[in-house]
Amino acid sequence: MAKKQFKAESKKLLDLMINSIYTHKDIFLRELISNASDASDKLYYRYLQSGVAGVRKNDFVIDLIPDKDLRTLTIRDHGIGMTMEELESNLGTIARSGSQLFKQEQAGSESAEEAAGAKAAKTIDIIGQFGVGFYSAFMVADLVTVTSRAYGSDQAYRWQSRGADGYTIEEAIQDETGTEVVLHLKEDSGEDEYSTYLDPYTLKALVKKYSDYIHYPIRLADETLNAMEPIWKRQKSKVKPEEYNEYYKAKCGDYLDPARVIRTSVEGVSSFTALLFIPSHTPFDYYSKDYEKGLSLYSSGVMIMEKCPDLIPDYFSFVKGLVDSQDLSLNISRETLQQDRQLKNIAKNVEKKIRRDLESWLKDDREGYEKFFAEFGKQMKVGLYENFGANRDVLQDLVLFWSSTEKKPVTFAEYVSRMKEDQTCIYYAAGESVDKIDLLPQTEYVKAKGYEILYLTDEVDEFVLQMLMNYKEKPFRSVSAEEMSESETEEERARIAQAEEENKDLLAYLREILTGKVSEVKLSPRLTASAVCLTTKGGISLEMEKVFQQMPFDQGFRAERVLELNPDHEVLGVLREAFAAGEEGKEKVKTLASLLYDQALLISGQPIDDPVAFSRLINELIVKAR
Ligand code: ADP
Ligand code: MG
């Protein structure tokens, strides 16, 4: 019998395919099972069309038959089979998909009867449309034998190939309609243990992993391995919450129930069903490089990618689950569909759905949402900051910050709704913890005015607000920023201007002795109880400076510090007296200024340059207090 060559382009493709397209050898089983499922679909569809009674989906069993002695794995279906011509064209030409043609033919049909057929074809969920899956068999087999008898034919044919060198087709005997694919497995070598595909345990695991929701029974001996009906295709009202929880734990590798289950179906340009979960706790590696985001991608019930990162934006990377679509126009490999337009469409819809769900969660179950936010909020805040705030519309109403007046996390919208009539800014204060921020002297003034302050405790927070700049046109303003003029009244300004004038020389002297430490020393209206505080000029706050300094390459970003003095505090009186008392007094002012600066640093949660010198000065004062 003459050996036929694969069509020219096929030969090249086959090599490419075997060596590069698929990264996991395991997926050959998924591909062959999918083909068997497609073939069963086609025949089932014929039956439906011709009205053959009594045929049920479950009659189309797919059998897996490992044979250790022969070193073969057989995949057998009772589907539509292939004629000799079909064997030739479908398996002899790589990248030609019979299934795709079938779909097109049905969709392109004209008559009413045929149109009904087209509709049915659309709903029949054919998986294959790329024409390369079959060849994945050569990743694990050195000889592939396909014996097939087409529906309506008495004659069976056998197609056989060892790979790139070509194939043969001959007549064969087979009692039943359908196809049998026999893989003679390659010899084991090193890491490649092909004989594992003869092991029932491996086969079961692979079916569970990739083909659990094929809607025909996949049998090994007498056991059906797959669940068949996808949980996300079952009627919503029929699925109990526990079933989702169990599914989540089994498939998403968590030991706790999810906090939230989102199930949605979208019809349209890209139809799909999504089953999404929000974990109830942060995975241990979530904020590390090891964490891989992504949703499982199914095409008509068959898993084609375990973690498809393109389905989910980074700021929702905590969401787990799957997307199932029959509309994916996958090309070449089911593992490389990043650039797919349909996929992008789906991803956009998934994002919208998650966002809406989070919004209603926030509205309907505040406590639950706050708990969720404590786990994953940081990720959304990073998302707000990234790409120059491009995602603000998606995220800005989903983030929470601690409120000084409400004593709980609040949204920007809630803050704005409570703003005082004369209030123009959204005030915030950054620090290590809510308690510590609450003690900052800088907050005294804003609190005294009755304004609410957002307390920022995450490193990323201040960067986020600086990036956003405003919320609904209300600018964000740090209570530690030197520029707070919006909140000052005319009266206050006049009073401070007068006090500055009166203490002009003292302030100039203080500036001189604190050169290098602060860029400005001034009197401030914002202090009530405290004597001093540190504020900053420009975009970099003390908190941000800390973050910059922790970065692997310190780029030298420093906050521009301003020492603010309370004009009404007795300390200022002491400084004035000393300053007026000649040279000796000026020495005293030097000592006191150094103490006040260190004090301001400590209050802001900053380290002081020389704790020993600081302690010595304190001790001198203690001794004098005798
Ligand atoms: P795809 O499934 O994407 O079309 P494959 O390379 O997996 O591509 O298969 C090529 C073609 O071979 C299929 O479209 C189908 O027409 C035919 N085929 C493969 N396996 C079978 C089978 N078990 N029964 C009937 N036809 C099959
Ligand atoms: Mg296929």
XYZ file of C-alpha atoms and ligand atoms in Angstrom:
654
model
C 0.000 0.000 0.000
C 1.409 3.363 -1.048
C 2.224 5.758 1.678
C 0.692 9.180 1.257
C 2.443 12.322 2.253
C 0.759 14.920 4.361
C -0.075 17.986 2.316
C 3.052 20.101 2.020
C 2.157 22.709 4.574
C 0.940 19.987 6.869
C 4.345 18.475 7.255
C 5.877 21.671 8.497
C 2.914 22.366 10.699
C 2.986 18.953 12.221
C 6.556 19.400 13.352
C 5.812 22.805 14.719
C 2.735 21.534 16.395
C 4.331 18.587 18.070
C 7.260 20.581 19.307
C 5.908 23.922 20.209
C 2.233 24.686 20.210
C 1.159 22.669 23.164
C 3.142 23.003 26.315
C 1.541 20.147 28.227
C 1.583 16.683 26.767
C -1.371 15.817 28.962
C -3.755 17.737 26.779
C -3.725 15.109 24.014
C -6.383 13.262 25.970
C -8.561 16.306 26.210
C -8.259 16.835 22.449
C -9.151 13.276 21.530
C -12.026 13.163 23.994
C -13.254 16.465 22.621
C -13.164 15.051 19.101
C -15.105 12.013 20.272
C -17.610 14.312 21.921
C -17.929 16.401 18.759
C -18.464 13.288 16.651
C -21.145 12.156 19.085
C -22.767 15.581 18.954
C -22.904 15.397 15.175
C -24.592 12.039 15.126
C -26.894 12.960 17.971
C -27.827 16.017 15.998
C -28.549 13.857 12.910
C -30.820 11.730 15.025
C -32.584 14.769 16.312
C -33.036 16.029 12.779
C -34.379 12.785 11.369
C -36.523 12.244 14.410
C -35.130 8.880 15.458
C -36.924 8.129 18.674
C -35.364 6.831 21.849
C -31.841 8.097 21.251
C -30.424 9.818 24.306
C -27.260 11.731 24.826
C -26.015 9.242 27.357
C -26.079 6.462 24.786
C -23.008 8.001 23.233
C -20.467 6.590 25.562
C -16.789 7.437 25.142
C -14.536 4.595 26.248
C -10.929 4.801 27.368
C -9.131 1.482 27.048
C -5.549 1.222 28.276
C -3.636 -1.917 27.371
C -0.402 -2.345 29.263
C 0.748 -5.362 27.232
C 0.350 -3.669 23.872
C 1.343 -0.296 25.347
C -1.677 1.282 23.737
C -4.366 3.683 24.832
C -7.604 3.548 22.869
C -10.248 6.260 22.756
C -13.469 4.961 21.266
C -16.645 6.779 20.380
C -19.952 5.925 18.737
C -20.243 9.162 16.925
C -20.661 10.017 13.293
C -17.397 8.432 12.117
C -15.427 9.282 8.990
C -15.562 8.061 5.426
C -12.349 7.341 3.601
C -12.449 10.800 2.047
C -13.021 12.352 5.413
C -10.150 10.477 6.978
C -8.022 11.738 4.176
C -9.119 15.337 4.307
C -9.626 15.720 8.044
C -6.613 13.861 9.311
C -4.417 14.281 6.236
C -4.582 18.042 6.224
C -3.540 19.744 9.323
C -5.440 22.846 10.227
C -8.475 21.740 8.297
C -11.326 21.282 10.630
C -14.253 19.132 9.605
C -16.179 20.473 12.522
C -15.723 24.026 11.423
C -17.016 23.155 7.945
C -19.987 21.411 9.454
C -20.873 24.493 11.416
C -20.443 26.769 8.435
C -22.519 24.565 6.212
C -25.316 24.554 8.716
C -25.157 28.259 9.295
C -25.076 29.035 5.581
C -28.125 26.929 4.678
C -31.116 28.634 3.102
C -34.403 26.731 3.294
C -36.646 26.944 6.323
C -35.930 23.370 7.192
C -32.227 23.945 6.903
C -32.465 27.168 8.851
C -33.951 25.235 11.719
C -30.977 22.938 11.353
C -28.631 25.893 11.508
C -30.152 26.989 14.747
C -29.767 23.550 16.186
C -26.179 23.399 14.993
C -25.485 26.578 16.868
C -26.771 25.156 20.073
C -25.114 21.813 19.680
C -21.881 23.022 21.182
C -19.257 21.703 18.871
C -15.862 22.094 20.431
C -13.501 21.548 17.561
C -12.989 24.297 15.073
C -9.289 24.642 14.736
C -8.181 21.466 13.060
C -5.047 20.836 15.045
C -6.169 19.032 18.179
C -5.906 15.593 16.685
C -2.200 15.952 16.033
C -1.460 16.431 19.684
C -1.676 12.632 19.755
C 1.829 12.603 18.301
C 3.192 14.227 21.410
C 2.728 10.966 23.256
C 2.394 8.341 20.521
C 4.858 7.031 17.940
C 2.062 5.305 16.041
C -1.527 6.469 15.740
C -4.178 4.235 14.259
C -7.653 5.579 13.557
C -10.311 3.111 12.548
C -13.616 4.630 11.608
C -16.953 3.745 10.117
C -19.091 6.625 9.000
C -22.756 6.792 9.860
C -24.759 5.231 7.034
C -21.826 3.290 5.582
C -21.033 -0.447 5.809
C -17.372 -0.020 5.170
C -14.807 0.954 7.771
C -11.351 2.364 7.063
C -8.095 2.485 8.921
C -5.813 5.508 8.901
C -2.354 5.051 10.280
C 0.634 7.321 10.804
C 3.922 7.476 12.638
C 4.049 11.226 12.440
C 5.616 13.590 9.974
C 6.562 10.977 7.378
C 2.990 10.481 6.157
C 0.031 8.192 6.568
C -1.720 5.184 5.047
C -5.390 4.425 4.613
C -6.807 0.954 4.086
C -10.086 -0.863 4.349
C -10.929 -2.291 7.735
C -13.623 -4.114 9.609
C -15.597 -2.501 12.388
C -19.019 -3.585 13.607
C -20.333 -0.305 14.804
C -20.518 3.229 13.584
C -17.944 5.453 15.174
C -14.247 5.957 15.591
C -11.497 4.263 17.481
C -8.200 6.066 18.004
C -5.388 3.776 19.123
C -2.250 5.428 20.436
C 0.886 3.401 20.649
C 2.734 5.260 23.352
C 6.328 6.377 22.940
C 9.052 4.748 24.988
C 9.625 6.276 28.396
C 12.717 8.410 28.583
C 13.972 10.532 31.413
C 11.237 12.859 32.525
C 8.799 11.703 29.865
C 6.958 8.771 31.321
C 4.454 8.025 28.617
C 3.424 4.788 30.278
C 1.689 6.881 32.907
C -1.116 7.287 30.349
C -1.879 3.607 30.807
C -2.427 4.108 34.491
C -6.153 4.325 35.414
C -5.310 6.784 38.159
C -3.685 9.213 35.713
C -6.491 8.839 33.201
C -9.103 9.541 35.842
C -7.234 12.596 37.023
C -6.868 13.952 33.485
C -10.537 13.444 32.708
C -11.500 15.147 35.954
C -9.169 17.994 35.234
C -9.908 18.712 31.608
C -13.030 16.909 30.545
C -15.206 16.663 33.621
C -18.080 18.448 31.957
C -18.105 16.676 28.588
C -21.794 15.846 28.300
C -21.289 12.219 27.306
C -20.155 9.586 29.767
C -16.409 8.972 29.607
C -15.852 5.431 30.808
C -12.870 3.526 32.044
C -13.814 -0.143 32.427
C -17.303 0.220 33.900
C -16.746 3.470 35.673
C -17.986 6.833 34.412
C -15.264 9.336 35.162
C -16.813 12.693 34.364
C -19.517 14.707 36.079
C -21.006 15.541 32.663
C -23.371 18.330 33.571
C -21.460 21.489 34.349
C -22.601 23.082 37.581
C -22.745 26.420 35.776
C -25.114 25.056 33.186
C -27.585 23.702 35.667
C -30.656 25.766 36.346
C -29.659 28.450 38.805
C -32.471 27.753 41.216
C -31.590 24.053 41.332
C -28.032 24.494 42.547
C -27.650 24.653 46.298
C -25.129 27.075 47.797
C -23.261 24.100 49.295
C -22.751 22.703 45.825
C -21.051 25.878 44.674
C -18.954 25.842 47.819
C -17.910 22.251 47.251
C -17.141 22.938 43.625
C -15.079 25.951 44.616
C -13.078 24.037 47.150
C -12.476 21.135 44.781
C -11.508 23.232 41.773
C -10.046 26.427 43.127
C -7.756 24.927 45.726
C -9.145 26.586 48.819
C -10.061 24.942 52.094
C -12.628 27.555 53.093
C -15.945 28.416 51.484
C -15.914 31.403 49.168
C -17.219 34.718 50.490
C -19.157 35.364 47.342
C -20.404 33.396 44.344
C -21.165 35.219 41.101
C -22.862 33.383 38.303
C -23.752 35.093 35.108
C -24.694 34.424 31.522
C -24.222 36.931 28.771
C -25.814 36.620 25.351
C -24.564 38.712 22.505
C -21.513 39.155 20.351
C -19.634 36.848 22.649
C -21.979 34.634 24.579
C -20.615 33.078 27.694
C -21.388 31.811 31.130
C -19.168 32.702 34.061
C -19.007 31.181 37.497
C -16.885 33.368 39.726
C -15.818 33.180 43.328
C -14.394 35.687 45.748
C -12.345 33.888 48.401
C -13.111 34.598 52.028
C -9.457 35.071 52.869
C -6.266 36.169 51.163
C -4.344 33.253 49.691
C -0.991 33.000 51.444
C 0.926 33.935 48.325
C -1.542 36.566 47.134
C 0.660 39.588 47.539
C 3.738 37.787 46.245
C 5.128 37.213 42.777
C 4.130 33.564 42.925
C 0.434 34.266 42.785
C -1.040 33.540 39.389
C -4.264 35.259 38.546
C -6.696 33.913 35.981
C -9.966 32.182 35.300
C -10.344 28.740 33.794
C -11.473 28.949 30.233
C -13.938 26.422 28.884
C -15.111 26.110 25.366
C -18.481 24.401 25.364
C -17.852 22.554 28.563
C -14.289 21.501 27.800
C -11.508 23.130 29.687
C -9.029 24.642 27.283
C -6.965 26.684 29.700
C -6.559 26.322 33.393
C -5.669 29.884 34.258
C -6.342 32.398 31.581
C -4.877 35.643 32.900
C -6.433 37.775 30.197
C -9.911 37.164 31.496
C -9.376 39.190 34.622
C -7.784 42.563 35.305
C -5.021 42.753 37.905
C -7.121 44.737 40.319
C -9.637 41.885 40.479
C -6.977 39.194 40.487
C -8.433 37.712 43.677
C -11.461 36.468 41.746
C -11.389 32.763 40.916
C -13.599 30.615 38.743
C -14.284 30.007 35.105
C -15.699 31.253 31.866
C -17.419 28.945 29.413
C -18.053 30.126 25.891
C -18.858 28.444 22.624
C -17.988 31.549 20.673
C -14.249 31.514 20.969
C -12.567 31.646 17.606
C -9.421 29.977 18.751
C -6.607 29.783 16.330
C -3.859 27.208 16.188
C -3.647 26.423 19.859
C -6.160 26.582 22.576
C -3.340 27.584 24.835
C -2.405 30.703 22.940
C -5.433 32.851 22.529
C -4.284 35.958 24.329
C -4.896 38.233 21.411
C -8.374 36.987 20.730
C -10.934 39.705 20.260
C -13.783 37.599 21.598
C -11.751 36.933 24.674
C -11.221 40.637 25.249
C -14.918 41.164 24.882
C -15.636 38.499 27.445
C -13.016 39.919 29.788
C -14.660 43.317 29.609
C -18.009 41.815 30.490
C -16.530 39.803 33.318
C -14.988 42.941 34.751
C -18.280 44.792 34.558
C -20.047 41.940 36.263
C -17.550 41.794 39.116
C -17.724 45.507 39.595
C -21.519 45.487 39.789
C -21.438 42.626 42.219
C -18.979 44.415 44.471
C -21.152 47.517 44.343
C -24.228 45.665 45.455
C -22.242 43.805 48.078
C -21.099 47.139 49.485
C -24.667 48.364 49.471
C -26.415 45.296 50.856
C -23.926 43.720 53.220
C -21.617 46.380 54.575
C -20.049 44.153 57.190
C -19.256 41.433 54.684
C -17.842 43.958 52.249
C -15.634 45.548 54.875
C -14.235 42.152 55.700
C -13.605 41.486 52.050
C -11.991 44.893 51.675
C -9.643 44.212 54.544
C -8.468 41.114 52.620
C -8.273 42.381 49.061
C -8.781 46.139 49.167
C -5.107 46.845 48.751
C -5.155 45.203 45.346
C -7.933 47.498 44.167
C -6.123 50.520 45.546
C -3.005 49.548 43.621
C -5.260 49.255 40.577
C -6.473 52.799 41.132
C -2.919 54.048 41.253
C -1.626 52.103 38.260
C -1.726 53.428 34.715
C -2.047 56.966 35.942
C -5.451 56.405 37.412
C -6.938 55.050 34.179
C -9.237 52.727 36.084
C -10.653 55.282 38.455
C -14.168 54.946 37.103
C -14.190 51.239 37.822
C -12.595 51.396 41.223
C -12.994 54.717 42.988
C -16.367 53.863 44.459
C -15.207 50.486 45.673
C -12.439 51.597 48.003
C -12.782 52.385 51.683
C -10.754 54.549 54.045
C -11.105 54.996 57.769
C -13.136 58.016 58.796
C -12.162 60.176 61.763
C -15.788 60.993 62.496
C -17.583 57.753 61.614
C -14.894 55.583 63.216
C -15.229 53.030 60.436
C -14.194 52.610 56.800
C -16.151 54.838 54.423
C -16.344 55.520 50.696
C -15.453 58.804 49.013
C -19.097 59.279 48.131
C -20.126 58.954 51.757
C -17.466 61.435 52.783
C -18.587 63.950 50.184
C -22.213 63.603 51.215
C -21.240 64.675 54.738
C -19.007 67.603 53.785
C -19.696 70.867 55.595
C -21.053 73.793 53.662
C -17.820 75.767 53.868
C -15.640 72.730 53.239
C -13.910 72.558 49.879
C -11.493 69.656 50.247
C -11.440 66.021 51.199
C -8.964 65.878 54.078
C -6.711 62.964 54.752
C -3.898 62.102 57.097
C -1.376 59.326 56.604
C 0.368 57.290 59.238
C 1.150 53.889 60.601
C -2.167 53.194 62.273
C -5.503 54.827 62.940
C -4.561 55.410 66.585
C -1.294 57.061 65.709
C -2.814 59.287 63.046
C -5.492 60.308 65.476
C -2.774 61.741 67.745
C -1.101 63.807 65.024
C -1.155 67.501 65.905
C -1.871 68.272 62.262
C -5.321 66.780 62.619
C -6.243 69.038 65.532
C -7.107 72.010 63.430
C -9.220 70.189 60.842
C -11.033 68.299 63.566
C -11.691 71.526 65.459
C -13.456 72.807 62.358
C -15.683 69.769 62.474
C -14.355 68.338 59.208
C -14.033 64.631 58.610
C -10.568 63.210 57.894
C -9.727 60.021 56.033
C -6.983 58.107 57.811
C -4.630 56.391 55.401
C -2.747 53.462 56.859
C -1.622 51.510 53.775
C 1.616 52.506 52.120
C -0.110 52.778 48.791
C -2.936 55.021 50.016
C -1.342 58.405 49.714
C 0.012 57.597 46.277
C -3.506 56.683 45.238
C -5.037 59.950 46.400
C -2.241 61.951 44.841
C -2.799 60.172 41.564
C -6.543 60.731 41.662
C -6.126 64.331 42.814
C -9.848 64.703 43.395
C -13.124 62.900 43.748
C -16.092 64.428 41.944
C -14.095 67.644 41.669
C -13.369 67.827 45.396
C -9.600 67.937 45.768
C -7.826 65.684 48.235
C -5.793 67.593 50.790
C -3.315 66.221 53.274
C -3.574 67.687 56.757
C 0.214 67.435 56.821
C 0.698 69.514 53.721
C 1.957 73.014 54.303
C -0.530 74.366 51.800
C -3.831 74.262 53.568
C -4.939 77.782 52.878
C -8.419 76.672 51.741
C -9.341 75.868 55.284
C -8.036 79.070 56.819
C -10.298 82.024 57.398
C -9.363 85.622 56.594
C -9.236 86.330 60.283
C -6.850 83.493 60.992
C -4.609 84.514 58.179
C -4.420 88.069 59.412
C -3.650 86.952 62.928
C -0.838 84.668 61.770
C 0.601 87.342 59.492
C 0.750 89.699 62.419
C 2.371 87.138 64.713
C 4.921 86.300 61.998
C 5.767 89.954 61.710
C 6.251 90.253 65.466
C 8.551 87.225 65.540
C 10.324 87.902 62.272
C 13.870 87.825 63.645
C 13.297 84.776 65.798
C 11.854 82.836 62.892
C 14.751 83.868 60.663
C 17.170 82.682 63.293
C 15.362 79.358 63.654
C 15.474 78.876 59.883
C 19.178 79.498 59.976
C 19.965 76.985 62.704
C 17.671 74.317 61.213
C 19.136 74.672 57.728
C 19.414 71.286 56.048
C 16.702 69.857 58.264
C 13.723 71.955 57.287
C 13.225 74.360 54.435
C 10.875 76.581 56.365
C 9.941 77.542 59.919
C 6.633 79.254 60.357
C 3.804 80.005 62.709
C 0.702 78.020 62.075
C -2.985 78.372 62.814
C -3.504 74.652 62.693
C -2.131 73.742 66.115
C -4.239 73.944 69.217
C -2.773 71.743 71.948
C 0.623 70.925 70.492
C 3.635 73.206 70.362
C 5.028 72.056 67.017
C 4.388 69.874 64.043
C 6.125 68.901 60.834
C 4.388 69.435 57.546
C 5.627 69.046 54.011
C 5.726 71.206 50.922
C 5.159 69.790 47.469
C 4.102 66.319 46.379
C 6.128 64.113 48.675
C 4.904 63.567 52.190
C 6.846 62.049 55.067
C 4.909 58.800 54.626
C 5.718 58.675 50.938
C 9.352 59.396 51.647
C 9.402 56.317 53.871
C 8.044 54.195 51.013
C 10.593 55.606 48.583
C 13.399 54.828 50.983
C 12.296 51.205 51.206
C 12.494 50.738 47.457
C 15.397 48.676 46.173
C 16.896 51.688 44.409
C 16.530 54.780 46.515
C 16.096 57.530 43.974
C 16.624 60.205 46.555
C 13.029 61.439 46.670
C 12.767 63.408 49.889
C 9.971 65.295 51.542
C 10.456 69.017 51.900
C 9.930 69.562 55.612
C 8.354 72.566 57.274
C 8.476 73.111 61.021
C 5.308 74.773 62.192
C 5.076 76.447 65.588
C 1.980 77.142 67.622
C 1.849 80.924 68.123
C -0.300 80.530 71.220
C 1.839 77.956 72.966
C 3.986 78.895 75.944
C 6.973 77.349 74.198
C 7.006 80.243 71.751
C 7.146 82.622 74.732
C 10.192 80.784 76.099
C 11.908 80.988 72.710
C 11.194 84.723 72.465
C 12.624 85.429 75.895
C 15.771 83.457 75.209
C 16.196 85.080 71.818
C 16.003 88.519 73.434
C 18.703 87.631 76.004
C 21.841 88.156 73.955
C 24.426 85.608 72.818
C 23.889 83.201 75.685
C 20.170 83.252 74.990
C 20.795 82.425 71.353
C 22.735 79.321 72.388
C 19.695 78.327 74.406
C 17.443 78.872 71.385
C 19.711 76.539 69.403
C 19.289 73.797 71.982
C 15.538 74.295 72.220
C 15.123 74.354 68.418
C 16.929 71.072 68.133
C 14.644 69.617 70.807
C 11.517 70.930 69.118
C 12.547 69.586 65.738
C 13.205 66.130 67.173
C 9.890 66.318 68.998
C 8.105 67.120 65.743
C 9.824 64.164 64.065
C 8.791 61.805 66.845
C 5.191 62.980 66.736
C 5.105 62.283 62.990
C 6.396 58.784 63.567
C 9.794 59.584 62.059
C 13.118 58.471 63.484
C 15.344 61.217 64.897
C 18.897 61.694 63.675
C 20.661 61.478 67.017
C 18.694 59.873 69.853
C 21.706 60.098 72.178
C 22.032 63.853 71.770
C 18.279 64.183 72.177
C 18.369 62.250 75.457
C 21.286 64.292 76.730
C 19.374 67.533 76.161
C 16.309 66.142 77.890
C 18.470 65.136 80.842
C 19.963 68.597 81.053
C 16.447 70.007 81.287
C 15.484 67.467 83.934
C 18.505 68.386 86.005
C 17.657 72.100 85.668
C 14.105 71.358 86.802
C 15.364 70.465 90.221
P -10.847 20.079 15.316
O -11.398 19.164 16.324
O -10.431 21.378 15.889
O -11.699 20.241 14.117
P -8.871 18.085 15.099
O -7.475 18.087 14.600
O -9.062 17.722 16.521
O -9.474 19.492 14.804
O -9.725 17.138 14.211
C -9.768 17.325 12.792
C -11.051 16.791 12.213
O -11.031 15.377 12.200
C -12.294 17.114 13.008
O -12.792 18.378 12.684
C -13.237 16.004 12.601
O -13.879 16.331 11.393
C -12.319 14.860 12.375
N -12.296 13.963 13.534
C -11.341 13.910 14.478
N -11.635 12.975 15.398
C -12.823 12.425 15.030
C -13.692 11.420 15.592
N -13.393 10.783 16.721
N -14.841 11.145 14.925
C -15.165 11.780 13.780
N -14.404 12.741 13.226
C -13.242 13.075 13.839
Mg -10.525 18.523 17.924
